[in-house]
PDB file of C-alpha atoms in Angstrom:
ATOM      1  CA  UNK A   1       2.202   3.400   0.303  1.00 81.00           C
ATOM      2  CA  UNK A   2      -0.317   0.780   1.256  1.00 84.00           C
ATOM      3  CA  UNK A   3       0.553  -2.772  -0.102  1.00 89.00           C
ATOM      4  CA  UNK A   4      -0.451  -6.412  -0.007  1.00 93.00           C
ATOM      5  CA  UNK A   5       1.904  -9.292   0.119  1.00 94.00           C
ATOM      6  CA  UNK A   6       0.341 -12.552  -0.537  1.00 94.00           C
ATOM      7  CA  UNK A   7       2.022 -16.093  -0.791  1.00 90.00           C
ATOM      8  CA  UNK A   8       2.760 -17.650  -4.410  1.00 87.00           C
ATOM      9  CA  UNK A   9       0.910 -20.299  -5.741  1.00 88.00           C
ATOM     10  CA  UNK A  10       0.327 -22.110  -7.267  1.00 95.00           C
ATOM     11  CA  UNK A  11      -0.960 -24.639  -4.225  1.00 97.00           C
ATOM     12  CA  UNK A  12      -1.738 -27.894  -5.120  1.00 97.00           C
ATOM     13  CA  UNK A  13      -3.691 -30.353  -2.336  1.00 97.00           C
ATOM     14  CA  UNK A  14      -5.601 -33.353  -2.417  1.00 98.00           C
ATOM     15  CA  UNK A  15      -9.430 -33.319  -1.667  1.00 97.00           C
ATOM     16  CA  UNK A  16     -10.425 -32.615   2.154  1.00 97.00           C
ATOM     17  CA  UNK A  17      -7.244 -31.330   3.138  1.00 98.00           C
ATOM     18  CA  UNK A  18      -6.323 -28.477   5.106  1.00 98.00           C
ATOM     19  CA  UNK A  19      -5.975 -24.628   3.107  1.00 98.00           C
ATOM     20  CA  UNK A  20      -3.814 -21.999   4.136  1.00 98.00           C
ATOM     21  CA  UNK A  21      -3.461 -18.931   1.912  1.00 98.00           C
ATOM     22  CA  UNK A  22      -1.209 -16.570   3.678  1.00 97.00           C
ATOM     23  CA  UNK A  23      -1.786 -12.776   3.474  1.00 97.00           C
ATOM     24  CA  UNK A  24       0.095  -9.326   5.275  1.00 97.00           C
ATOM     25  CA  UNK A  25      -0.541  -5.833   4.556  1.00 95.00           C
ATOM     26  CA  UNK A  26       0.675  -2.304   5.242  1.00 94.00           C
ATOM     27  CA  UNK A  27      -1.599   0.298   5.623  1.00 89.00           C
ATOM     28  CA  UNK A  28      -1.100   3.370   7.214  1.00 82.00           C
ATOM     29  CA  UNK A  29      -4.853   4.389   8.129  1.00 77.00           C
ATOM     30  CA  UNK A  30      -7.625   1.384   9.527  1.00 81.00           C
ATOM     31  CA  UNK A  31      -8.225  -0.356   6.495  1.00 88.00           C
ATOM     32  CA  UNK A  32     -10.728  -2.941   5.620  1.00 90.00           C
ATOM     33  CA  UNK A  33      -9.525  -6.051   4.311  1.00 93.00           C
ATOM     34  CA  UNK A  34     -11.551  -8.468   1.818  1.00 95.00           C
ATOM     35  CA  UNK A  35     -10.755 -12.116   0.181  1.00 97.00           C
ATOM     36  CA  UNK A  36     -11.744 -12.257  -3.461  1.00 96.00           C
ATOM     37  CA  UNK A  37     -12.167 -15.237  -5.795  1.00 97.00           C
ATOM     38  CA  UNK A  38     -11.963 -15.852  -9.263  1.00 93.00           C
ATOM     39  CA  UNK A  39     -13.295 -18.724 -10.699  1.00 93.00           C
ATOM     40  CA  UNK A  40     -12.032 -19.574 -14.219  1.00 89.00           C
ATOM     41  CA  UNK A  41     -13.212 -17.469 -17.222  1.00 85.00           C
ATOM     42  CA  UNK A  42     -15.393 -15.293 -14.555  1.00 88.00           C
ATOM     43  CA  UNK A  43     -14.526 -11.732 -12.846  1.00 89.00           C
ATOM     44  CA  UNK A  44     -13.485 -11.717  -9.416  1.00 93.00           C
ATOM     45  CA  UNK A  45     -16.468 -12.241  -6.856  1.00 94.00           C
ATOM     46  CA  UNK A  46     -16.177 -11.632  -3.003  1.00 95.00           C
ATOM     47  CA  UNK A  47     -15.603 -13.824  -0.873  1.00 97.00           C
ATOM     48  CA  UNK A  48     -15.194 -12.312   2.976  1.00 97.00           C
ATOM     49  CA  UNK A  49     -14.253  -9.532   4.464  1.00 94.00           C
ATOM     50  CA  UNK A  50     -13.487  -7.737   7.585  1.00 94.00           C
ATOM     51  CA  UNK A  51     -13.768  -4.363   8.670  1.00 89.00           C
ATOM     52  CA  UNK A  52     -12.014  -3.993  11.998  1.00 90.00           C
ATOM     53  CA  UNK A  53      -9.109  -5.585  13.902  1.00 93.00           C
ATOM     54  CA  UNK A  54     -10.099  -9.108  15.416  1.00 95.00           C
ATOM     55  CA  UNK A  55     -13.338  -9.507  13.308  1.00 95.00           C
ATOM     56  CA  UNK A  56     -13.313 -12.808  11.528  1.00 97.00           C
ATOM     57  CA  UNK A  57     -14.904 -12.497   8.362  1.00 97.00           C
ATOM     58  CA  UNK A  58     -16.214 -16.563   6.944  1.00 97.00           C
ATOM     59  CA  UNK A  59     -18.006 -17.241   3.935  1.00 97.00           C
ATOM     60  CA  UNK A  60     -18.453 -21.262   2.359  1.00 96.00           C
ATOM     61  CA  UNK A  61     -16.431 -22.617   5.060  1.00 97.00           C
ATOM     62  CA  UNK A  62     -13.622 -20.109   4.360  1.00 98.00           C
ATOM     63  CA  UNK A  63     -12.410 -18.132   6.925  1.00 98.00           C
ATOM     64  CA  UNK A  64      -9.977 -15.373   7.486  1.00 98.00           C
ATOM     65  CA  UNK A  65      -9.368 -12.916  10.880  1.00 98.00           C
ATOM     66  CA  UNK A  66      -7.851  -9.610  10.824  1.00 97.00           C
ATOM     67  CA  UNK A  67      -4.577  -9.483  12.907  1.00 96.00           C
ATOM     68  CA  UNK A  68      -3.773  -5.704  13.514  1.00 94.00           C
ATOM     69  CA  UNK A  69      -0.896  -6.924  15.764  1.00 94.00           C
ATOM     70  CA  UNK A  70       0.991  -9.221  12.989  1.00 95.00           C
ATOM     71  CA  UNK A  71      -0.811  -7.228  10.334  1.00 96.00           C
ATOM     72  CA  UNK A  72      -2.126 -10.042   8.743  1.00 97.00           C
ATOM     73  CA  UNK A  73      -5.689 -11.513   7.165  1.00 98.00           C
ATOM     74  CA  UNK A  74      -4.440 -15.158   6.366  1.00 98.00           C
ATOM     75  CA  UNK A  75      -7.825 -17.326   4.317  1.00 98.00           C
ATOM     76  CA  UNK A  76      -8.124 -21.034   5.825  1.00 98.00           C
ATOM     77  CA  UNK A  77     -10.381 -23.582   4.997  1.00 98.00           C
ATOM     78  CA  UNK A  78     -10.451 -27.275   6.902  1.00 97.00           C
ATOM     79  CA  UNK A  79     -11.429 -28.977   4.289  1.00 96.00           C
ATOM     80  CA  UNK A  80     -10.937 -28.167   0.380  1.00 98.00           C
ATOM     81  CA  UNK A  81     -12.677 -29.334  -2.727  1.00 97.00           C
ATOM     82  CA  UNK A  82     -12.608 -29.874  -6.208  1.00 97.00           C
ATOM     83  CA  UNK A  83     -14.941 -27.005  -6.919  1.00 96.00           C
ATOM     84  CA  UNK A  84     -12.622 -24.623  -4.542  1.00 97.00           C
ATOM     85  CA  UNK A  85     -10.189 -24.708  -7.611  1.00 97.00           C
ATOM     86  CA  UNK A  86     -10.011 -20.872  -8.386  1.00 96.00           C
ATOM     87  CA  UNK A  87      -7.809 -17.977  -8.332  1.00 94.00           C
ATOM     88  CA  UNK A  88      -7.611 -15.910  -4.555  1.00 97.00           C
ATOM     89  CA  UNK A  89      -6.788 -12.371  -3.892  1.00 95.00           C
ATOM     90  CA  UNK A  90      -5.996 -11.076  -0.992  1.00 96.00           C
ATOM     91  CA  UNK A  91      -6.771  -6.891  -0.821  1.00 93.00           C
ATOM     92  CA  UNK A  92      -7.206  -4.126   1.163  1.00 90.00           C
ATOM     93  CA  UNK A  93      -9.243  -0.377   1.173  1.00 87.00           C
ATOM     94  CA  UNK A  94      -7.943   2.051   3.288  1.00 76.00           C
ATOM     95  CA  UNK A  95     -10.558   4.814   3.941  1.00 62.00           C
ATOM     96  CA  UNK A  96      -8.035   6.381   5.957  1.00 50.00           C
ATOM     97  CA  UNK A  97      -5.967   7.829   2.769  1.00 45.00           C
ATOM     98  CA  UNK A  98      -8.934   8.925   1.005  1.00 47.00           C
ATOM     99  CA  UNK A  99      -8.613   4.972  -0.574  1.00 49.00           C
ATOM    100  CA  UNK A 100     -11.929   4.239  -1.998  1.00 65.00           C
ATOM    101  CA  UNK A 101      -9.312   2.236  -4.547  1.00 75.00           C
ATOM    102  CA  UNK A 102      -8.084  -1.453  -3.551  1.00 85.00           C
ATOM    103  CA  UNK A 103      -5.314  -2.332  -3.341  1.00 88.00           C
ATOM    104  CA  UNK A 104      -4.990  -6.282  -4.408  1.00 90.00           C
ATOM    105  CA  UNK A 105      -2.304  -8.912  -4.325  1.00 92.00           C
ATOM    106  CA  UNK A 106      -1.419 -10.886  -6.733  1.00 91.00           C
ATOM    107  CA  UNK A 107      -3.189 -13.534  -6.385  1.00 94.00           C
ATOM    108  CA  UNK A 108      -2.675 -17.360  -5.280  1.00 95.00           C
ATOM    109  CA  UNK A 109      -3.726 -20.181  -7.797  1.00 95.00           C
ATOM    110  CA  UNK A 110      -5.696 -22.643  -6.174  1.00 97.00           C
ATOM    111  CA  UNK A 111      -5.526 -26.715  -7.486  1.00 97.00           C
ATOM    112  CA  UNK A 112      -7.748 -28.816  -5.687  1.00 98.00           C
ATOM    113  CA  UNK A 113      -7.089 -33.079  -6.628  1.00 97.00           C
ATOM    114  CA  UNK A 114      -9.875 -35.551  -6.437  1.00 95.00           C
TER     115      UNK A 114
ATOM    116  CA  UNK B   1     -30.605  -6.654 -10.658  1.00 76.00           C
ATOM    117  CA  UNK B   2     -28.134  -7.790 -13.723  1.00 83.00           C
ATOM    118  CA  UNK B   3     -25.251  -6.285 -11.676  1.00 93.00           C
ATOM    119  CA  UNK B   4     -22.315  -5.440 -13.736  1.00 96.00           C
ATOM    120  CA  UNK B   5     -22.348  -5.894 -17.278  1.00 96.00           C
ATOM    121  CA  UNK B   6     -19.930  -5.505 -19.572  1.00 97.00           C
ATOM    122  CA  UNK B   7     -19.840  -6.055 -23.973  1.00 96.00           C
ATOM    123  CA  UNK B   8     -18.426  -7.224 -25.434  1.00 96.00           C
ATOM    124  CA  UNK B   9     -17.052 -10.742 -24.116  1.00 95.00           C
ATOM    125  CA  UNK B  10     -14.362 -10.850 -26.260  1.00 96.00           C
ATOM    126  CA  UNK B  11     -12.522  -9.124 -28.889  1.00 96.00           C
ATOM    127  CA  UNK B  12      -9.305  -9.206 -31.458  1.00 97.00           C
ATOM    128  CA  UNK B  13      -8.032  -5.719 -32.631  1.00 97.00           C
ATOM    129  CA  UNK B  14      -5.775  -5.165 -34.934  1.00 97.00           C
ATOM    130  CA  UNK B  15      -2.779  -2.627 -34.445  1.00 97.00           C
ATOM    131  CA  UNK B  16      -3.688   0.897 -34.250  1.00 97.00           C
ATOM    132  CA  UNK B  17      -7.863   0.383 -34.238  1.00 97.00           C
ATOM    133  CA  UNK B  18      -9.868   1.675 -31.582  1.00 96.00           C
ATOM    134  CA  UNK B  19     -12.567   0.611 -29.643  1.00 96.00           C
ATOM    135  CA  UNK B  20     -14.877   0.566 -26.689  1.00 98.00           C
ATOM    136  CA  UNK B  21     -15.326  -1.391 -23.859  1.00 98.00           C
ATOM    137  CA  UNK B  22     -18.926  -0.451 -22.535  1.00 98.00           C
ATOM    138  CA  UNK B  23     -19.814  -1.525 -18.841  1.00 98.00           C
ATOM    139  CA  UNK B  24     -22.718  -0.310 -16.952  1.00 98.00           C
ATOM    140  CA  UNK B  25     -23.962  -1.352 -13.688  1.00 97.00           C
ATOM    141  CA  UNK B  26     -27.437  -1.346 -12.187  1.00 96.00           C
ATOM    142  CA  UNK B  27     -26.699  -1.266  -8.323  1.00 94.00           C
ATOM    143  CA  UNK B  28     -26.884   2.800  -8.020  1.00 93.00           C
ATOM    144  CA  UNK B  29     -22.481   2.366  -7.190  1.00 92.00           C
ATOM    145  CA  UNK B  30     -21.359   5.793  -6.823  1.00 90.00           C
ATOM    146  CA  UNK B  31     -17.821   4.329  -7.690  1.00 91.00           C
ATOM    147  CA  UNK B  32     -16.898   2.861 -10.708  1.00 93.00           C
ATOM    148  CA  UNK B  33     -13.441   1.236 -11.849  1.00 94.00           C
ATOM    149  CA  UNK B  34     -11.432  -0.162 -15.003  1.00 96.00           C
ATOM    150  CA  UNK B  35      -8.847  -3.232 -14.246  1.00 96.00           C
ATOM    151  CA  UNK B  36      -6.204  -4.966 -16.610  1.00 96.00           C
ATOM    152  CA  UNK B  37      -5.320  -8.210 -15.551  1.00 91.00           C
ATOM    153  CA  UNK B  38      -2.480  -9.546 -17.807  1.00 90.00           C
ATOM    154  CA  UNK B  39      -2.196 -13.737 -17.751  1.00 82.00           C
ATOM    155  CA  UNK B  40      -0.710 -14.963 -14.384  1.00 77.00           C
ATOM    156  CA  UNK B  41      -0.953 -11.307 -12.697  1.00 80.00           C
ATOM    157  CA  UNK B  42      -3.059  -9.503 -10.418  1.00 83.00           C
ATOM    158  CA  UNK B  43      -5.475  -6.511 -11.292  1.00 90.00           C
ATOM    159  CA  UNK B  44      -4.028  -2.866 -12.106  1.00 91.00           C
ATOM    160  CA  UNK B  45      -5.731   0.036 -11.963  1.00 92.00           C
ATOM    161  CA  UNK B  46      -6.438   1.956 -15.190  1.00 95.00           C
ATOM    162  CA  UNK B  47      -9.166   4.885 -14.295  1.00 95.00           C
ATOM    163  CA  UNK B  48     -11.730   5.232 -11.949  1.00 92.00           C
ATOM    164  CA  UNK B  49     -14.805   7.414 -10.946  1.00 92.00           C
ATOM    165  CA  UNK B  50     -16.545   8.667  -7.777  1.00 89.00           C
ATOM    166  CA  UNK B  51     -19.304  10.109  -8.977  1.00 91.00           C
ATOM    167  CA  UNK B  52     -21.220  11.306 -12.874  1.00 94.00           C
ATOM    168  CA  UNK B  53     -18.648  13.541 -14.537  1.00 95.00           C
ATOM    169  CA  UNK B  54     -15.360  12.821 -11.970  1.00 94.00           C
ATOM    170  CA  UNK B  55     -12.854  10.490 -13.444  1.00 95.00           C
ATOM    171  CA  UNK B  56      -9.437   9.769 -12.476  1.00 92.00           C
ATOM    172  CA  UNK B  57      -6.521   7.848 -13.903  1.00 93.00           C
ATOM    173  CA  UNK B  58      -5.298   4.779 -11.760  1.00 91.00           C
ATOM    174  CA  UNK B  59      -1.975   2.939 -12.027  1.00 88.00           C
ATOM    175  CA  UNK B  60      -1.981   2.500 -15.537  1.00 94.00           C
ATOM    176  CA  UNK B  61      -3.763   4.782 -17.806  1.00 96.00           C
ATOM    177  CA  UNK B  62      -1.660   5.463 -21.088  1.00 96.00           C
ATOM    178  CA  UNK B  63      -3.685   4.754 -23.780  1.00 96.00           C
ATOM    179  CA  UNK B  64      -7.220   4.633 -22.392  1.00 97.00           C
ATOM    180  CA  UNK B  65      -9.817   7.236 -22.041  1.00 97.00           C
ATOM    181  CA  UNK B  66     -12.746   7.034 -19.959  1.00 98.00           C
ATOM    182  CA  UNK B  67     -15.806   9.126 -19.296  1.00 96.00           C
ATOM    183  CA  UNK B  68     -18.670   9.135 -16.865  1.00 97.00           C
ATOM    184  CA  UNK B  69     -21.816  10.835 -18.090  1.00 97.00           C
ATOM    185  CA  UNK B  70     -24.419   8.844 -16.130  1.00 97.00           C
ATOM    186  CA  UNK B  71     -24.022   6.878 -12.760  1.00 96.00           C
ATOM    187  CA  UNK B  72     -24.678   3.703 -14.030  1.00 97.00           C
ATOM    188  CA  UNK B  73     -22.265   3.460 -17.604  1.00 98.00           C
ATOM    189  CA  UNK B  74     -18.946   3.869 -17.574  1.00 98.00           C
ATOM    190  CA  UNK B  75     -17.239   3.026 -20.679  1.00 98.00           C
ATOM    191  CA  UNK B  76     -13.399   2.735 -21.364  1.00 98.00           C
ATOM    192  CA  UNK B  77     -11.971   3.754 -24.947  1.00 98.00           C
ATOM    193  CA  UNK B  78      -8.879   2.363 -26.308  1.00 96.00           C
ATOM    194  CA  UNK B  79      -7.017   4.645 -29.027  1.00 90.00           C
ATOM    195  CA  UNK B  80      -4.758   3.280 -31.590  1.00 94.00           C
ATOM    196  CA  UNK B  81      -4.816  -0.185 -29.594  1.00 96.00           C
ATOM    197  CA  UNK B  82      -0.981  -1.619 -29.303  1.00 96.00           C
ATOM    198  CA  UNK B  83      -0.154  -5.541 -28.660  1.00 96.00           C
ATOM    199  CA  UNK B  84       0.877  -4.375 -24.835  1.00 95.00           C
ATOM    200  CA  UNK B  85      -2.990  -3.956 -24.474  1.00 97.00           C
ATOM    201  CA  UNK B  86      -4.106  -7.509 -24.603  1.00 96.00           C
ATOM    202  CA  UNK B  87      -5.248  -8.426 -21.350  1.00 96.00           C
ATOM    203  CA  UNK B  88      -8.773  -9.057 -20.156  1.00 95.00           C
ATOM    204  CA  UNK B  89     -10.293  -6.181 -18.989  1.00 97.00           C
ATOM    205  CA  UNK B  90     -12.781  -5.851 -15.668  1.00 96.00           C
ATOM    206  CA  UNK B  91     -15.405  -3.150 -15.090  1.00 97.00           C
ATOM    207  CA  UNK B  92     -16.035  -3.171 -11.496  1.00 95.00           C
ATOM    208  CA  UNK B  93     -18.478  -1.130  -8.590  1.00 93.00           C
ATOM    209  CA  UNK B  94     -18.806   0.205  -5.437  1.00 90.00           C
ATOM    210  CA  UNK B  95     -20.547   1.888  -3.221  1.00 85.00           C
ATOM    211  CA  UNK B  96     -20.098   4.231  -0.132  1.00 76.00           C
ATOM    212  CA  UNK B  97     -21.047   6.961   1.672  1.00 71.00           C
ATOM    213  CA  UNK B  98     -17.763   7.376   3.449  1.00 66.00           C
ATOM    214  CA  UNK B  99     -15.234   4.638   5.045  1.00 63.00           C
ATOM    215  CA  UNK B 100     -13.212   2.317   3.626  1.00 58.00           C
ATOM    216  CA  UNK B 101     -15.607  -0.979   3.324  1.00 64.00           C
ATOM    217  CA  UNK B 102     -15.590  -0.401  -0.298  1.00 71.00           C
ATOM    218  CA  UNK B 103     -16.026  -4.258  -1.519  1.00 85.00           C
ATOM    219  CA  UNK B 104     -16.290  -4.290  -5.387  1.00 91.00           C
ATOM    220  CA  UNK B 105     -18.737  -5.916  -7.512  1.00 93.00           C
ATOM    221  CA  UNK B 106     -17.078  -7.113 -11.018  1.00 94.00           C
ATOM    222  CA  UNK B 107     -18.185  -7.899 -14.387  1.00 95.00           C
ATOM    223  CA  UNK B 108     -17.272 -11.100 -16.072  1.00 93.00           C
ATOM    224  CA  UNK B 109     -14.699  -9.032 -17.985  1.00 95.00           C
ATOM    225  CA  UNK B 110     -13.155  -8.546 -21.908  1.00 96.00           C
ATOM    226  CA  UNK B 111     -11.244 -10.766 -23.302  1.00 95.00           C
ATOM    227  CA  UNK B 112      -9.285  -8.229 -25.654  1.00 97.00           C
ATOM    228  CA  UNK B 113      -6.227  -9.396 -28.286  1.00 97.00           C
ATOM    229  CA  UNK B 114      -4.476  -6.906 -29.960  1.00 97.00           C
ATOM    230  CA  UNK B 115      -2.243  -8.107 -33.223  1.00 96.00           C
TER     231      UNK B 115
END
């Protein structure tokens, strides 16, 4: 079945430096893939998506593009900060299987240090 | 638009009481879902709906019931609750006509102890 395969957290970085989040999938129809965060004590909010191989979604200086080839969607950001501090999930809907659900990963804490 | 609601914020149940969680959503979402996300973990799938009057159990449903008489409320009811059940609890939306771009719109979420 479809699944999502994100890296453990939790990360830890200084101010300004460089995020990677990494992020693979199997899918067996064209799905659409989607970053979500959670902020603490709040529900999970989006945060980019992509619908298509290639397309690179980007939202608040976050960015993620859809790899069909390495079947990937890893989230980057060149320059964290304190407020980026939040829970991410990585997840997938694949229309293909009749999957109106998401699937999600579990989830990579984010710590951001001033 | 308020979005997703859901009441109430937070709630301790003792064994064996029931309750509902009540969520509604104002968007016009033909889909509706109902998460568990236990501490540290990722979101599981309890029941969801396409549509007034179609529900469906998810990944997890033993224990729950849910029903979906209007499009916009879709509340989830927890019989003879059971420590296993604390978790905070997301409502969340969607809509589509057909596809897979189904990005979700959550409520804040339940806070729900069970002792």
């Amino acid at each position: 079945g479809d699944s999502v395969t994100q890296m453990e957290g939790p990360v830890t970085l200084s101010e300004e430096a460089f995020l990677t989040i990494n992020c693979t999938y199997t899918a067996t129809g064209y799905p659409s893939l989607f970053w979500y965060v959670q902020y603490p004590g709040e529900g999970l909010q989006l945060l980019l998506k992509a619908t298509k191989a290639d397309d690179k979604g980007s939202n608040k200086g976050f960015e993620a593009t859809y790899r069909k080839e390495t079947t990937s969607f890893h989230l980057e950001k060149g320059s964290v900060q304190v407020s980026d501090s939040a829970v991410y999930f990585c997840a997938l809907s694949d229309g293909g299987t009749g999957g109106f659900k998401t699937i999600f990963g579990a989830g990579t804490r984010l710590f951001v240090k001033a | 638009n308020a979005g997703v609601t859901q009441t109430p914020k937070f709630r301790i149940l003792k064994i064996g009481q029931s309750m509902t969680l009540q969520c509604t959503q104002d968007m016009n979402h033909n889909y509706m879902y109902w998460y568990r996300q236990d501490p540290g973990m990722g979101l599981k799938l309890i029941y969801y709906s396409v549509g007034a009057g179609i529900t469906d159990k998810g990944e997890v449903p033993n224990g729950y019931n849910v029903s979906r008489s209007t499009t916009e409320d879709f509340p989830l009811r927890l019989e003879l609750a059971a420590p296993s059940q604390t978790s905070v609890y997301f409502c969340a939306s969607s809509y589509s006509s057909g596809g897979a771009n189904h990005e979700q719109y959550f409520g804040p979420g339940t806070r729900l102890t069970v002792t």
